[in-house]
Amino acid sequence: MAPPLSRRHLLQAAALAAVTPTFSYVATGRAAAAAEALPVWTVQPFSLDEVALGQGLFADKRQLMLDHARGYDVNRLLQVFRANAGLATGGAVAPGGWEGLDGEANGNLRGHYTGHFLTMLAQAYAGTGERVFIDKTLTIVEALTEVREALRHEPRVLGTAGRFGTAAENVRGSYQYVELPAQVLGGAAAITLSAWVKPTHDAGWARILDFGNDTTRYLYLAARNANGVPRFAVTTSGAGGEQGLNGTAALPLNRWSHLAVTIADGTGTLYVDGTAVARNTSMTLTPAALGTLAHHWLGRSHYSADPVFAGAYDEFNVWSRALTPAEITALQGARAADTAPGRGDLASYAFDETTGGTFADASGRGLTATLRRTWGAPSHPGFLAAYPETQFIDLESRTSPDYTKVWAPYYTAHKILRGLLDAYSATDDERALDLASGMCDWMYSRLSKLPDATLQRMWGIFSSGEFGGIVEAVCDLHALSGKAEHLALARLFDLDKLIDACAADTDILDGLHANQHIPIFTGLVRLYDATGEERYLTAAKNFWGMVVPDRMYGIGGTSTGEFWKASGVIAGTIGTATAETCCAYNMLKLSRMLFFHEQSPKYMDYYERALYNQVLGSKQDRADAEKPLVTYFIGLTPGHVRDYTPKQGTTCCEGTGMESATKYQDSVYFRKADGSALYVNLYSPSTLTWAEKGVTVTQRTDYPREQGSTLTVGGGGAAFDLRLRVPSWAGAGFRVTVNGRTVPGTATPGSYFTVSRTWRSGDTVRVDLPFRLRVEKALDDPSLQTLFYGPVNLVARNSATTYLPFGLYRNAGLSGNLLPSLTPVSGKPLHHTLDGTEFAPFFEGTEDPTHAYFRRSEPRVVFGGTDAGVANPARADGTTLLDEIWAGAPFGSKGALVTRVRTTVDAWVSAALLTRADGDKVVSTAQQATFAP
């Protein structure tokens, strides 16, 4: 009998493959039957802890991100969650950018970054085994457990040190305020309002108090008006009819201030810290004139756009008379109860309570106050977020995008859900799984009640309806829980218009937001796994073909300004906001997942391209404890300088960048489900531990600085096929030896080369993989090209802001290799110069101005460095004579090249594109020239 699987391996199995609904998660955390938990994909990945990275490019890049993960205080990430729940934040400062109330769209995406961080921590632990990553994960899980519990109840008093004793704090982002009973003003004709407050944020128009019906009849005291000073106002006819008092200086932040307002006999006075700062002798309105008011709030405004007051309250008193200046002064040094005025006779709150959600009234009138949230009563069971449930509710009736109101709440939910599942995988902490399951229960309870037409409308709204890879995560949870509701939830995200079009191979991508839609298809593959419904898998395969290569830039990225344009338009979409990094991340996930179903090498060719170029190049080559230093967009315009701290930080792309940099090893090796074959997809220094076979496979290489790799088998006696990827760009020099002997067979570019044997310990496989320099042309403008050396995109480093012209045929080799036209830079692998400009690998994360594309310019016919003295003619479509000649490469000999030259010249002469005399010069120059191999 096979041993039971650990929780970690159960989750890994769930993430690897389609597990049937018969898989059940039981209380012990073990599978009901281990065999039922096994993946059904024909090819399966290894877990991250089974593949150790060796020293090299990937390990160097990962180390930079690990340093960030080790050094960053996760309490900063938790600040927005704790604040939303009304919990103490311990003075932690939110990360900023999208993770806080001051960033884009008022921080309406906050919480997403914590999910990314959890995933990064789980992957970092799997790759290194360092305890620090587990400790940080457990800190987050414990805090989120407390947050969810707090959200399930009415808000509770958060006690803090006050001016005289204990004060009540409303954390910014908690949306909490105090509701006073209706009788608090008592219809008084004269009044004094007195409060001790400690503001913690400088937002304008946050109310210390606001008593009124609506935006017509009210009185308020604001900590800051439009000029940043306190303001009191009373009106029965809206803002235009306000009778007011304005202070002369801003209230200091994080320090106690005393404010008082008196009204009597037509005169109003505003006091700050015992000093009268404003007086209005024409203040005819009194509380009595306002009549019976509906709302009496501390901290909340009747104007919905105004922020909730952030800070603390100590004493709040209301007297039915105007206190004298001396009495106001007396309040500065003691509690009201210990001064001549005594407690307020209309209302008096000391805020000494440290538990519960109510405040006792000491006036003798019994006007108990209650702590409230602006967004309503407790959240529904299972809800977990760093902002109120209102974004989810608003989306259900929304028909147009407005990310200042609703910014992709289910996208944020996905990131948190995915992070919790990964945290559970890393720690076996049941709380993480319970939080994840509760989120899905809550989502199902909402979405299952909505008509299908409503769901289709929601998911079709740009940005607001974006849900990321939530379907994939829900399917992974379903594989653990076995709950029918979880699989049903995954299907509630079906965007039928998109699925049906792609299943029919109808391209409707033009104008769509790229990263809103790419992760939908990873979810569809998982739904196919869980349901067997073919349209899901067919749609995903067809979609991939609509992006690669027709909407793909050379580095593997896609999208311009986050959106797709028409198929085949590459040069016409290049700008400063091309190639959103999240898109590459999600295209890699989709390519990997499709390969598990269909072992087409094209998926791994794309994987290598995007990983070695855009993904590696998106990470700056320096460590930073504060920021992950990852690009959002990678502009491909001439002279573009990469921005590694975009949009104030904490964007979606920095989140996926953290994940990418801690899972570089996830696709180096795959295995056949029956154990009969091992796929080597990437040539990367690494050690695979294949426990089921009792072997290790160690790759030693400096690829891509080295043109090949050496694999050594440890253990022995295991029979399996070793399938070595032959990249589509590989030339005739691809060669495999085992223990020094050449393995016979044809290495076809864009395939896998198979070595079959029973492996013994110490067996050594050498793969030689010669690079050649080649160009890739923009589909819509062949003259706009990008340069590749093997898998590596080479970019020109030059501050010019127009496309640089370069010619490459001048010293091209018989193989068609363009490298001889470039000059290598001593001591800098993969660096070359051409016409005085340095070309460097795209993966180097520098801040140099770069040119990913250049303008191909071959004005004259040159062979082997010899100028024929003839202009290089071109056809109407832009194809030149030299293009047509070199299209015949590789050439087995110089004679074969000369024959090609002669045949091409004759055709061009016949077409009147070249004179016979010039044609003879071209042939003669080719005959006399010396060519590199």
mmCIF file of N, CA and C in Angstrom, residues 20-63:
data_model
loop_
_atom_site.group_PDB
_atom_site.id
_atom_site.type_symbol
_atom_site.label_atom_id
_atom_site.label_comp_id
_atom_site.label_asym_id
_atom_site.label_seq_id
_atom_site.Cartn_x
_atom_site.Cartn_y
_atom_site.Cartn_z
ATOM 1 N N THR A 20 -10.237 14.203 -10.361
ATOM 2 C CA THR A 20 -11.660 13.926 -10.537
ATOM 3 C C THR A 20 -12.433 14.328 -9.296
ATOM 4 N N PRO A 21 -13.746 14.581 -9.431
ATOM 5 C CA PRO A 21 -14.549 14.958 -8.271
ATOM 6 C C PRO A 21 -14.553 13.908 -7.171
ATOM 7 N N THR A 22 -14.112 12.684 -7.464
ATOM 8 C CA THR A 22 -14.103 11.665 -6.419
ATOM 9 C C THR A 22 -12.996 11.894 -5.417
ATOM 10 N N PHE A 23 -12.043 12.787 -5.749
ATOM 11 C CA PHE A 23 -10.985 13.120 -4.789
ATOM 12 C C PHE A 23 -11.626 13.854 -3.621
ATOM 13 N N SER A 24 -11.329 13.437 -2.411
ATOM 14 C CA SER A 24 -11.924 14.101 -1.257
ATOM 15 C C SER A 24 -10.853 14.464 -0.249
ATOM 16 N N TYR A 25 -11.014 15.628 0.327
ATOM 17 C CA TYR A 25 -10.107 16.060 1.373
ATOM 18 C C TYR A 25 -10.761 15.734 2.698
ATOM 19 N N VAL A 26 -10.099 14.979 3.547
ATOM 20 C CA VAL A 26 -10.680 14.567 4.818
ATOM 21 C C VAL A 26 -9.995 15.290 5.959
ATOM 22 N N ALA A 27 -10.541 15.138 7.153
ATOM 23 C CA ALA A 27 -10.085 15.933 8.286
ATOM 24 C C ALA A 27 -8.614 15.745 8.594
ATOM 25 N N THR A 28 -8.102 14.586 8.326
ATOM 26 C CA THR A 28 -6.694 14.346 8.627
ATOM 27 C C THR A 28 -5.780 15.013 7.638
ATOM 28 N N GLY A 29 -6.333 15.558 6.542
ATOM 29 C CA GLY A 29 -5.497 16.175 5.523
ATOM 30 C C GLY A 29 -4.915 15.155 4.576
ATOM 31 N N ARG A 30 -5.406 13.941 4.574
ATOM 32 C CA ARG A 30 -4.906 12.902 3.688
ATOM 33 C C ARG A 30 -5.948 12.592 2.625
ATOM 34 N N ALA A 31 -5.518 12.044 1.526
ATOM 35 C CA ALA A 31 -6.457 11.663 0.475
ATOM 36 C C ALA A 31 -7.217 10.420 0.890
ATOM 37 N N ALA A 32 -8.470 10.345 0.469
ATOM 38 C CA ALA A 32 -9.229 9.134 0.727
ATOM 39 C C ALA A 32 -8.554 7.944 0.071
ATOM 40 N N ALA A 33 -8.007 8.176 -1.081
ATOM 41 C CA ALA A 33 -7.207 7.147 -1.753
ATOM 42 C C ALA A 33 -6.096 7.872 -2.484
ATOM 43 N N ALA A 34 -4.872 7.536 -2.159
ATOM 44 C CA ALA A 34 -3.749 8.278 -2.724
ATOM 45 C C ALA A 34 -3.747 8.218 -4.235
ATOM 46 N N ALA A 35 -4.135 7.088 -4.796
ATOM 47 C CA ALA A 35 -4.096 6.943 -6.250
ATOM 48 C C ALA A 35 -5.016 7.934 -6.933
ATOM 49 N N GLU A 36 -6.143 8.257 -6.279
ATOM 50 C CA GLU A 36 -7.094 9.172 -6.893
ATOM 51 C C GLU A 36 -6.565 10.599 -6.947
ATOM 52 N N ALA A 37 -5.517 10.894 -6.178
ATOM 53 C CA ALA A 37 -4.962 12.240 -6.166
ATOM 54 C C ALA A 37 -3.915 12.445 -7.245
ATOM 55 N N LEU A 38 -3.568 11.384 -7.950
ATOM 56 C CA LEU A 38 -2.515 11.501 -8.948
ATOM 57 C C LEU A 38 -3.010 12.272 -10.157
ATOM 58 N N PRO A 39 -2.144 13.061 -10.767
ATOM 59 C CA PRO A 39 -2.522 13.822 -11.958
ATOM 60 C C PRO A 39 -2.873 12.894 -13.122
ATOM 61 N N VAL A 40 -3.695 13.389 -14.023
ATOM 62 C CA VAL A 40 -4.043 12.617 -15.209
ATOM 63 C C VAL A 40 -3.440 13.212 -16.469
ATOM 64 N N TRP A 41 -2.701 14.307 -16.352
ATOM 65 C CA TRP A 41 -2.035 14.858 -17.523
ATOM 66 C C TRP A 41 -1.016 13.848 -18.046
ATOM 67 N N THR A 42 -0.845 13.827 -19.349
ATOM 68 C CA THR A 42 0.114 12.880 -19.936
ATOM 69 C C THR A 42 1.540 13.235 -19.582
ATOM 70 N N VAL A 43 1.788 14.538 -19.378
ATOM 71 C CA VAL A 43 3.098 15.007 -18.927
ATOM 72 C C VAL A 43 2.880 15.876 -17.704
ATOM 73 N N GLN A 44 3.745 15.712 -16.717
ATOM 74 C CA GLN A 44 3.569 16.401 -15.452
ATOM 75 C C GLN A 44 4.855 17.117 -15.048
ATOM 76 N N PRO A 45 4.707 18.234 -14.313
ATOM 77 C CA PRO A 45 5.891 18.934 -13.825
ATOM 78 C C PRO A 45 6.384 18.327 -12.517
ATOM 79 N N PHE A 46 7.548 18.729 -12.120
ATOM 80 C CA PHE A 46 8.053 18.426 -10.794
ATOM 81 C C PHE A 46 7.742 19.605 -9.880
ATOM 82 N N SER A 47 7.643 19.348 -8.586
ATOM 83 C CA SER A 47 7.447 20.441 -7.649
ATOM 84 C C SER A 47 8.739 21.236 -7.520
ATOM 85 N N LEU A 48 8.600 22.468 -7.038
ATOM 86 C CA LEU A 48 9.757 23.355 -6.961
ATOM 87 C C LEU A 48 10.855 22.799 -6.066
ATOM 88 N N ASP A 49 10.473 22.075 -5.024
ATOM 89 C CA ASP A 49 11.508 21.562 -4.119
ATOM 90 C C ASP A 49 12.199 20.320 -4.659
ATOM 91 N N GLU A 50 11.770 19.837 -5.819
ATOM 92 C CA GLU A 50 12.442 18.705 -6.444
ATOM 93 C C GLU A 50 13.489 19.148 -7.468
ATOM 94 N N VAL A 51 13.520 20.462 -7.748
ATOM 95 C CA VAL A 51 14.483 21.009 -8.709
ATOM 96 C C VAL A 51 15.241 22.140 -8.037
ATOM 97 N N ALA A 52 16.522 21.924 -7.805
ATOM 98 C CA ALA A 52 17.358 22.941 -7.155
ATOM 99 C C ALA A 52 18.137 23.709 -8.211
ATOM 100 N N LEU A 53 18.072 25.033 -8.145
ATOM 101 C CA LEU A 53 18.827 25.854 -9.087
ATOM 102 C C LEU A 53 20.311 25.831 -8.739
ATOM 103 N N GLY A 54 21.134 25.700 -9.768
ATOM 104 C CA GLY A 54 22.574 25.855 -9.581
ATOM 105 C C GLY A 54 22.982 27.279 -9.870
ATOM 106 N N GLN A 55 24.264 27.561 -9.684
ATOM 107 C CA GLN A 55 24.754 28.909 -9.926
ATOM 108 C C GLN A 55 24.616 29.274 -11.393
ATOM 109 N N GLY A 56 24.126 30.472 -11.628
ATOM 110 C CA GLY A 56 23.955 30.922 -12.998
ATOM 111 C C GLY A 56 23.016 32.105 -13.054
ATOM 112 N N LEU A 57 22.560 32.409 -14.232
ATOM 113 C CA LEU A 57 21.740 33.580 -14.477
ATOM 114 C C LEU A 57 20.467 33.573 -13.635
ATOM 115 N N PHE A 58 19.764 32.425 -13.603
ATOM 116 C CA PHE A 58 18.515 32.356 -12.856
ATOM 117 C C PHE A 58 18.757 32.522 -11.356
ATOM 118 N N ALA A 59 19.774 31.834 -10.838
ATOM 119 C CA ALA A 59 20.055 31.920 -9.405
ATOM 120 C C ALA A 59 20.430 33.345 -9.005
ATOM 121 N N ASP A 60 21.162 34.034 -9.864
ATOM 122 C CA ASP A 60 21.547 35.409 -9.563
ATOM 123 C C ASP A 60 20.323 36.317 -9.498
ATOM 124 N N LYS A 61 19.439 36.167 -10.467
ATOM 125 C CA LYS A 61 18.233 36.988 -10.464
ATOM 126 C C LYS A 61 17.352 36.638 -9.266
ATOM 127 N N ARG A 62 17.231 35.347 -8.967
ATOM 128 C CA ARG A 62 16.395 34.934 -7.840
ATOM 129 C C ARG A 62 16.929 35.493 -6.524
ATOM 130 N N GLN A 63 18.256 35.492 -6.376
ATOM 131 C CA GLN A 63 18.849 35.966 -5.130
ATOM 132 C C GLN A 63 18.429 37.395 -4.815
#
